[in-house]
């Protein structure tokens, strides 16, 4: 077992608790919380991407059972919400069995963390990166890039390019997404950065700070522009911004081990496992 494997197998409990508090705090800026004993259901207030259920912060009683999970699923269906749970395996190791007994499929994602004083190096020669203000004219295009990246998953160069980006940006601008993110940027809840070439964003991502902790999330590269180090460049810019604003703990969850290897090269170390549960066949 390597030192990285050992770190992932026996994560620091203080850091686990810090990240657990972060995961509980982030949805509260845009959601109400419904109490289900050992579980909390976050219900978004207003338009936007729906949230999920997760372990209740600070719960001291018995672990969640399959029946607890089913109660939440019934409420999610009643509200027209996705049937989804998210949690950290090492913090709540018993929840997986309950979730699977209730009929959901669990997906594993590597959780990685950057050292408290460590910066993430960018990729030499990558396109320049800037942090976008709420009124940046490129906001809709920057937000559209990760959507296209996740529609064509993987790390290989793909066919989706500028024409698809322009079409998706029009959707992002018209469906309220750009407006909602602009509000979060203005309030300090979200920081968005993008790598540009000839005025076009080719890669974008964000971090969402809560006090001294932030998660780098949604970093995606336009498929036709992959394999140029743009994801690392955007991640480095987000980390630099976080550090400059007093953030101590920077972490992220990777889609799979191939993506995790890229972030390990940037200095992130394996720490734990993020789990997402949803009905079989859901995307």
CSV table of C-alpha atoms in Angstrom, one decimal:
chain,number,residue,atom,x,y,z
A,1,UNK,CA,0.0,0.0,0.0
A,2,UNK,CA,1.4,3.4,-1.0
A,3,UNK,CA,1.3,6.5,1.3
A,4,UNK,CA,-1.5,7.9,-0.9
A,5,UNK,CA,-3.5,4.7,-0.6
A,6,UNK,CA,-3.0,4.8,3.2
A,7,UNK,CA,-4.1,8.4,3.4
A,8,UNK,CA,-7.3,7.5,1.5
A,9,UNK,CA,-7.9,4.5,3.7
A,10,UNK,CA,-7.4,6.3,7.0
A,11,UNK,CA,-8.5,9.9,6.5
A,12,UNK,CA,-7.9,12.6,9.1
A,13,UNK,CA,-11.1,12.7,11.2
A,14,UNK,CA,-10.8,16.5,11.8
A,15,UNK,CA,-10.7,17.1,8.1
A,16,UNK,CA,-13.6,14.7,7.5
A,17,UNK,CA,-15.6,16.7,10.0
A,18,UNK,CA,-14.6,20.0,8.4
A,19,UNK,CA,-15.7,18.7,4.9
A,20,UNK,CA,-18.9,17.3,6.4
A,21,UNK,CA,-19.8,20.7,7.8
A,22,UNK,CA,-19.1,22.2,4.4
A,23,UNK,CA,-21.3,19.8,2.6
A,24,UNK,CA,-24.1,20.6,5.0
A,25,UNK,CA,-23.6,24.4,4.7
A,26,UNK,CA,-23.4,24.8,0.9
A,27,UNK,CA,-27.0,24.0,0.0
A,28,UNK,CA,-28.4,26.1,2.8
A,29,UNK,CA,-27.8,29.3,0.9
A,30,UNK,CA,-30.5,28.3,-1.6
A,31,UNK,CA,-32.5,25.5,0.0
A,32,UNK,CA,-34.7,24.7,3.0
A,33,UNK,CA,-33.9,21.6,5.1
A,34,UNK,CA,-36.4,18.9,5.9
A,35,UNK,CA,-35.6,16.7,8.9
A,36,UNK,CA,-35.8,12.9,8.6
A,37,UNK,CA,-33.9,11.9,11.7
A,38,UNK,CA,-30.6,10.6,10.6
A,39,UNK,CA,-31.1,12.1,7.2
A,40,UNK,CA,-31.6,15.7,5.9
A,41,UNK,CA,-33.4,16.5,2.6
A,42,UNK,CA,-32.4,19.8,1.0
A,43,UNK,CA,-35.2,21.3,-1.1
A,44,UNK,CA,-34.2,24.2,-3.3
A,45,UNK,CA,-36.1,27.4,-2.9
A,46,UNK,CA,-36.8,28.8,-6.3
A,47,UNK,CA,-35.4,27.8,-9.7
A,48,UNK,CA,-32.1,26.1,-10.2
A,49,UNK,CA,-30.4,22.7,-10.0
A,50,UNK,CA,-32.2,20.5,-7.4
A,51,UNK,CA,-30.4,19.3,-4.4
A,52,UNK,CA,-30.3,15.9,-2.6
A,53,UNK,CA,-30.5,14.1,0.7
A,54,UNK,CA,-27.5,13.4,2.9
A,55,UNK,CA,-26.7,12.4,6.5
A,56,UNK,CA,-27.9,14.9,9.1
A,57,UNK,CA,-25.1,16.9,10.5
A,58,UNK,CA,-24.2,16.0,14.1
A,59,UNK,CA,-26.7,13.1,14.3
A,60,UNK,CA,-25.9,11.0,17.4
A,61,UNK,CA,-28.6,8.3,17.2
A,62,UNK,CA,-28.8,5.1,15.3
A,63,UNK,CA,-27.6,5.0,11.7
A,64,UNK,CA,-30.1,5.4,8.9
A,65,UNK,CA,-32.0,2.3,7.8
A,66,UNK,CA,-33.5,1.4,4.5
A,67,UNK,CA,-36.8,2.5,5.9
A,68,UNK,CA,-35.4,5.9,6.6
A,69,UNK,CA,-34.1,6.1,3.1
A,70,UNK,CA,-37.5,5.1,1.7
A,71,UNK,CA,-39.2,7.8,3.7
A,72,UNK,CA,-36.9,10.4,2.0
A,73,UNK,CA,-37.5,8.8,-1.4
A,74,UNK,CA,-41.2,9.1,-1.0
A,75,UNK,CA,-40.9,12.8,-0.1
A,76,UNK,CA,-38.6,13.4,-3.1
A,77,UNK,CA,-41.2,11.8,-5.4
A,78,UNK,CA,-43.9,13.8,-3.7
A,79,UNK,CA,-42.0,17.1,-4.4
A,80,UNK,CA,-41.0,16.0,-7.9
A,81,UNK,CA,-37.3,16.0,-7.0
A,82,UNK,CA,-34.6,13.6,-8.2
A,83,UNK,CA,-34.2,10.5,-6.0
A,84,UNK,CA,-30.7,11.3,-5.0
A,85,UNK,CA,-28.4,10.9,-1.9
A,86,UNK,CA,-24.8,12.2,-1.5
A,87,UNK,CA,-22.4,11.5,1.3
A,88,UNK,CA,-18.8,10.7,2.2
A,89,UNK,CA,-18.2,6.9,2.6
A,90,UNK,CA,-15.6,7.2,5.3
A,91,UNK,CA,-17.8,9.5,7.4
A,92,UNK,CA,-21.0,7.5,7.2
A,93,UNK,CA,-19.9,3.9,6.2
A,94,UNK,CA,-23.2,2.3,7.1
A,95,UNK,CA,-25.4,4.4,4.9
A,96,UNK,CA,-24.5,2.5,1.7
A,97,UNK,CA,-26.1,-0.7,2.7
A,98,UNK,CA,-29.3,1.1,3.7
A,99,UNK,CA,-29.4,3.0,0.4
A,100,UNK,CA,-28.8,-0.1,-1.7
A,101,UNK,CA,-31.4,-2.1,0.3
A,102,UNK,CA,-33.9,0.7,-0.6
A,103,UNK,CA,-33.1,0.1,-4.3
A,104,UNK,CA,-30.7,2.8,-5.3
A,105,UNK,CA,-27.4,2.4,-7.2
A,106,UNK,CA,-24.3,3.9,-5.6
A,107,UNK,CA,-21.5,5.5,-7.7
A,108,UNK,CA,-18.0,6.1,-6.2
A,109,UNK,CA,-16.0,9.3,-6.9
A,110,UNK,CA,-12.5,9.9,-5.6
A,111,UNK,CA,-12.3,12.8,-3.1
A,112,UNK,CA,-9.0,14.7,-3.1
A,113,UNK,CA,-7.7,17.5,-1.0
A,114,UNK,CA,-4.9,20.0,-1.4
A,115,UNK,CA,-2.5,20.7,1.5
A,116,UNK,CA,-3.4,23.7,3.6
A,117,UNK,CA,-0.5,25.9,2.3
A,118,UNK,CA,-0.2,24.3,-1.1
A,119,UNK,CA,-0.9,25.9,-4.4
A,120,UNK,CA,-2.0,23.9,-7.5
A,121,UNK,CA,0.5,24.4,-10.4
A,122,UNK,CA,-1.0,25.4,-13.7
A,123,UNK,CA,-0.1,23.8,-17.0
A,124,UNK,CA,2.8,25.5,-18.9
A,125,UNK,CA,1.6,27.1,-22.2
A,126,UNK,CA,-2.1,26.8,-21.3
A,127,UNK,CA,-4.5,29.5,-22.4
A,128,UNK,CA,-4.8,32.5,-20.1
A,129,UNK,CA,-7.4,32.2,-17.3
A,130,UNK,CA,-9.5,34.9,-15.6
A,131,UNK,CA,-12.0,35.0,-12.8
A,132,UNK,CA,-15.3,36.3,-14.1
A,133,UNK,CA,-17.4,39.1,-12.5
A,134,UNK,CA,-21.1,38.8,-12.3
A,135,UNK,CA,-21.6,41.1,-15.3
A,136,UNK,CA,-18.9,39.6,-17.5
A,137,UNK,CA,-20.2,39.4,-21.1
A,138,UNK,CA,-18.7,35.9,-21.5
A,139,UNK,CA,-20.6,34.5,-18.5
A,140,UNK,CA,-23.1,32.4,-20.4
A,141,UNK,CA,-20.5,30.9,-22.7
A,142,UNK,CA,-18.2,30.1,-19.7
A,143,UNK,CA,-21.1,28.4,-18.0
A,144,UNK,CA,-22.0,26.4,-21.1
A,145,UNK,CA,-18.6,24.9,-21.4
A,146,UNK,CA,-18.8,22.4,-18.5
A,147,UNK,CA,-22.3,21.4,-19.7
A,148,UNK,CA,-20.9,20.3,-23.1
A,149,UNK,CA,-17.9,18.7,-21.4
A,150,UNK,CA,-20.1,16.5,-19.2
A,151,UNK,CA,-22.4,15.7,-22.1
A,152,UNK,CA,-19.3,14.1,-23.8
A,153,UNK,CA,-17.4,12.5,-20.8
A,154,UNK,CA,-13.9,11.3,-20.7
A,155,UNK,CA,-10.5,12.9,-21.2
A,156,UNK,CA,-9.9,12.3,-24.9
A,157,UNK,CA,-10.3,15.0,-27.6
A,158,UNK,CA,-13.9,15.1,-28.9
A,159,UNK,CA,-15.9,16.7,-31.6
A,160,UNK,CA,-17.9,19.2,-29.7
A,161,UNK,CA,-16.6,22.7,-30.4
A,162,UNK,CA,-17.4,26.3,-31.1
A,163,UNK,CA,-20.8,26.0,-32.8
A,164,UNK,CA,-22.2,23.8,-30.1
A,165,UNK,CA,-20.8,26.2,-27.5
A,166,UNK,CA,-22.7,29.1,-29.1
A,167,UNK,CA,-25.9,27.2,-29.1
A,168,UNK,CA,-25.6,26.0,-25.5
A,169,UNK,CA,-24.7,29.5,-24.4
A,170,UNK,CA,-27.9,30.9,-25.8
A,171,UNK,CA,-29.8,28.3,-23.7
A,172,UNK,CA,-27.9,29.2,-20.6
A,173,UNK,CA,-28.6,32.8,-21.1
A,174,UNK,CA,-32.3,32.3,-21.7
A,175,UNK,CA,-33.2,29.7,-19.1
A,176,UNK,CA,-32.2,31.7,-16.1
A,177,UNK,CA,-28.9,29.8,-15.4
A,178,UNK,CA,-26.6,32.7,-16.1
A,179,UNK,CA,-28.8,35.1,-14.0
A,180,UNK,CA,-28.7,32.7,-11.0
A,181,UNK,CA,-25.0,32.2,-11.2
A,182,UNK,CA,-24.4,35.9,-11.6
A,183,UNK,CA,-26.3,36.4,-8.3
A,184,UNK,CA,-24.2,33.8,-6.6
A,185,UNK,CA,-21.0,35.5,-7.9
A,186,UNK,CA,-22.2,38.9,-6.7
A,187,UNK,CA,-23.0,37.5,-3.2
A,188,UNK,CA,-19.6,35.7,-2.9
A,189,UNK,CA,-21.1,32.2,-2.9
A,190,UNK,CA,-19.6,31.2,-6.2
A,191,UNK,CA,-16.3,32.0,-8.0
A,192,UNK,CA,-16.2,31.2,-11.7
A,193,UNK,CA,-12.9,31.1,-13.7
A,194,UNK,CA,-12.4,30.3,-17.4
A,195,UNK,CA,-9.5,29.7,-19.8
A,196,UNK,CA,-9.9,31.8,-23.0
A,197,UNK,CA,-8.5,31.7,-26.5
A,198,UNK,CA,-9.3,34.5,-28.9
A,199,UNK,CA,-12.1,35.6,-26.6
A,200,UNK,CA,-13.8,32.2,-26.4
A,201,UNK,CA,-13.9,30.2,-23.1
A,202,UNK,CA,-12.5,26.7,-23.7
A,203,UNK,CA,-12.5,25.5,-20.1
A,204,UNK,CA,-14.4,26.7,-17.0
A,205,UNK,CA,-15.0,25.7,-13.4
A,206,UNK,CA,-15.9,27.2,-10.0
A,207,UNK,CA,-15.3,27.1,-6.4
A,208,UNK,CA,-17.9,27.7,-3.7
A,209,UNK,CA,-16.4,29.0,-0.5
A,210,UNK,CA,-17.9,28.6,3.0
A,211,UNK,CA,-15.5,30.2,5.5
A,212,UNK,CA,-12.1,28.5,5.4
A,213,UNK,CA,-13.3,25.7,3.1
A,214,UNK,CA,-14.1,25.4,-0.5
A,215,UNK,CA,-14.8,22.8,-3.1
A,216,UNK,CA,-13.5,23.1,-6.7
A,217,UNK,CA,-16.4,21.9,-8.8
A,218,UNK,CA,-17.7,21.6,-12.3
A,219,UNK,CA,-14.3,22.0,-14.1
A,220,UNK,CA,-14.9,21.0,-17.7
A,221,UNK,CA,-13.1,21.5,-21.0
A,222,UNK,CA,-14.8,21.9,-24.4
A,223,UNK,CA,-14.2,18.4,-25.9
A,224,UNK,CA,-12.4,19.7,-29.0
A,225,UNK,CA,-9.9,21.6,-26.7
A,226,UNK,CA,-9.0,18.7,-24.4
A,227,UNK,CA,-5.4,17.5,-23.8
A,228,UNK,CA,-4.0,21.0,-23.5
A,229,UNK,CA,-3.8,21.4,-19.7
A,230,UNK,CA,-6.7,23.8,-19.6
A,231,UNK,CA,-8.4,22.0,-16.7
A,232,UNK,CA,-5.3,22.2,-14.6
A,233,UNK,CA,-4.9,25.9,-15.5
A,234,UNK,CA,-8.4,26.7,-14.4
A,235,UNK,CA,-8.0,24.7,-11.2
A,236,UNK,CA,-4.8,26.5,-10.4
A,237,UNK,CA,-6.6,29.9,-10.9
A,238,UNK,CA,-9.4,28.8,-8.6
A,239,UNK,CA,-7.0,27.6,-5.9
A,240,UNK,CA,-5.0,30.9,-6.1
A,241,UNK,CA,-8.2,32.9,-5.7
A,242,UNK,CA,-9.3,30.8,-2.8
A,243,UNK,CA,-5.9,31.1,-1.0
A,244,UNK,CA,-5.9,34.9,-1.6
A,245,UNK,CA,-9.3,35.1,0.1
A,246,UNK,CA,-8.3,33.1,3.2
A,247,UNK,CA,-9.4,29.6,2.3
A,248,UNK,CA,-7.4,26.9,4.1
A,249,UNK,CA,-9.0,23.7,2.8
A,250,UNK,CA,-9.5,23.1,-0.9
A,251,UNK,CA,-11.0,19.8,-2.1
A,252,UNK,CA,-12.7,18.3,-5.0
A,253,UNK,CA,-14.3,15.1,-6.2
A,254,UNK,CA,-13.2,13.5,-9.5
A,255,UNK,CA,-15.5,11.8,-11.9
A,256,UNK,CA,-13.3,8.7,-12.0
A,257,UNK,CA,-9.7,7.5,-11.5
A,258,UNK,CA,-8.5,8.8,-14.8
A,259,UNK,CA,-9.6,12.3,-13.8
A,260,UNK,CA,-8.2,11.8,-10.3
A,261,UNK,CA,-4.8,11.1,-11.8
A,262,UNK,CA,-4.7,14.5,-13.5
A,263,UNK,CA,-5.5,16.2,-10.2
A,264,UNK,CA,-2.9,14.2,-8.3
A,265,UNK,CA,-0.3,15.6,-10.7
A,266,UNK,CA,-1.5,19.1,-9.6
A,267,UNK,CA,-0.8,18.3,-6.0
A,268,UNK,CA,-4.2,17.0,-4.8
A,269,UNK,CA,-3.9,13.9,-2.7
A,270,UNK,CA,-6.5,11.1,-2.3
A,271,UNK,CA,-8.5,11.6,0.9
A,272,UNK,CA,-11.8,9.8,0.9
A,273,UNK,CA,-14.6,8.6,-1.4
A,274,UNK,CA,-17.7,10.7,-2.3
A,275,UNK,CA,-20.8,8.5,-2.9
A,276,UNK,CA,-23.8,9.4,-5.0
A,277,UNK,CA,-26.9,7.2,-5.0
A,278,UNK,CA,-29.7,7.3,-7.5
A,279,UNK,CA,-32.1,4.9,-9.2
A,280,UNK,CA,-30.5,2.5,-11.6
A,281,UNK,CA,-30.1,4.0,-15.1
A,282,UNK,CA,-30.3,7.6,-13.9
A,283,UNK,CA,-27.7,10.1,-15.2
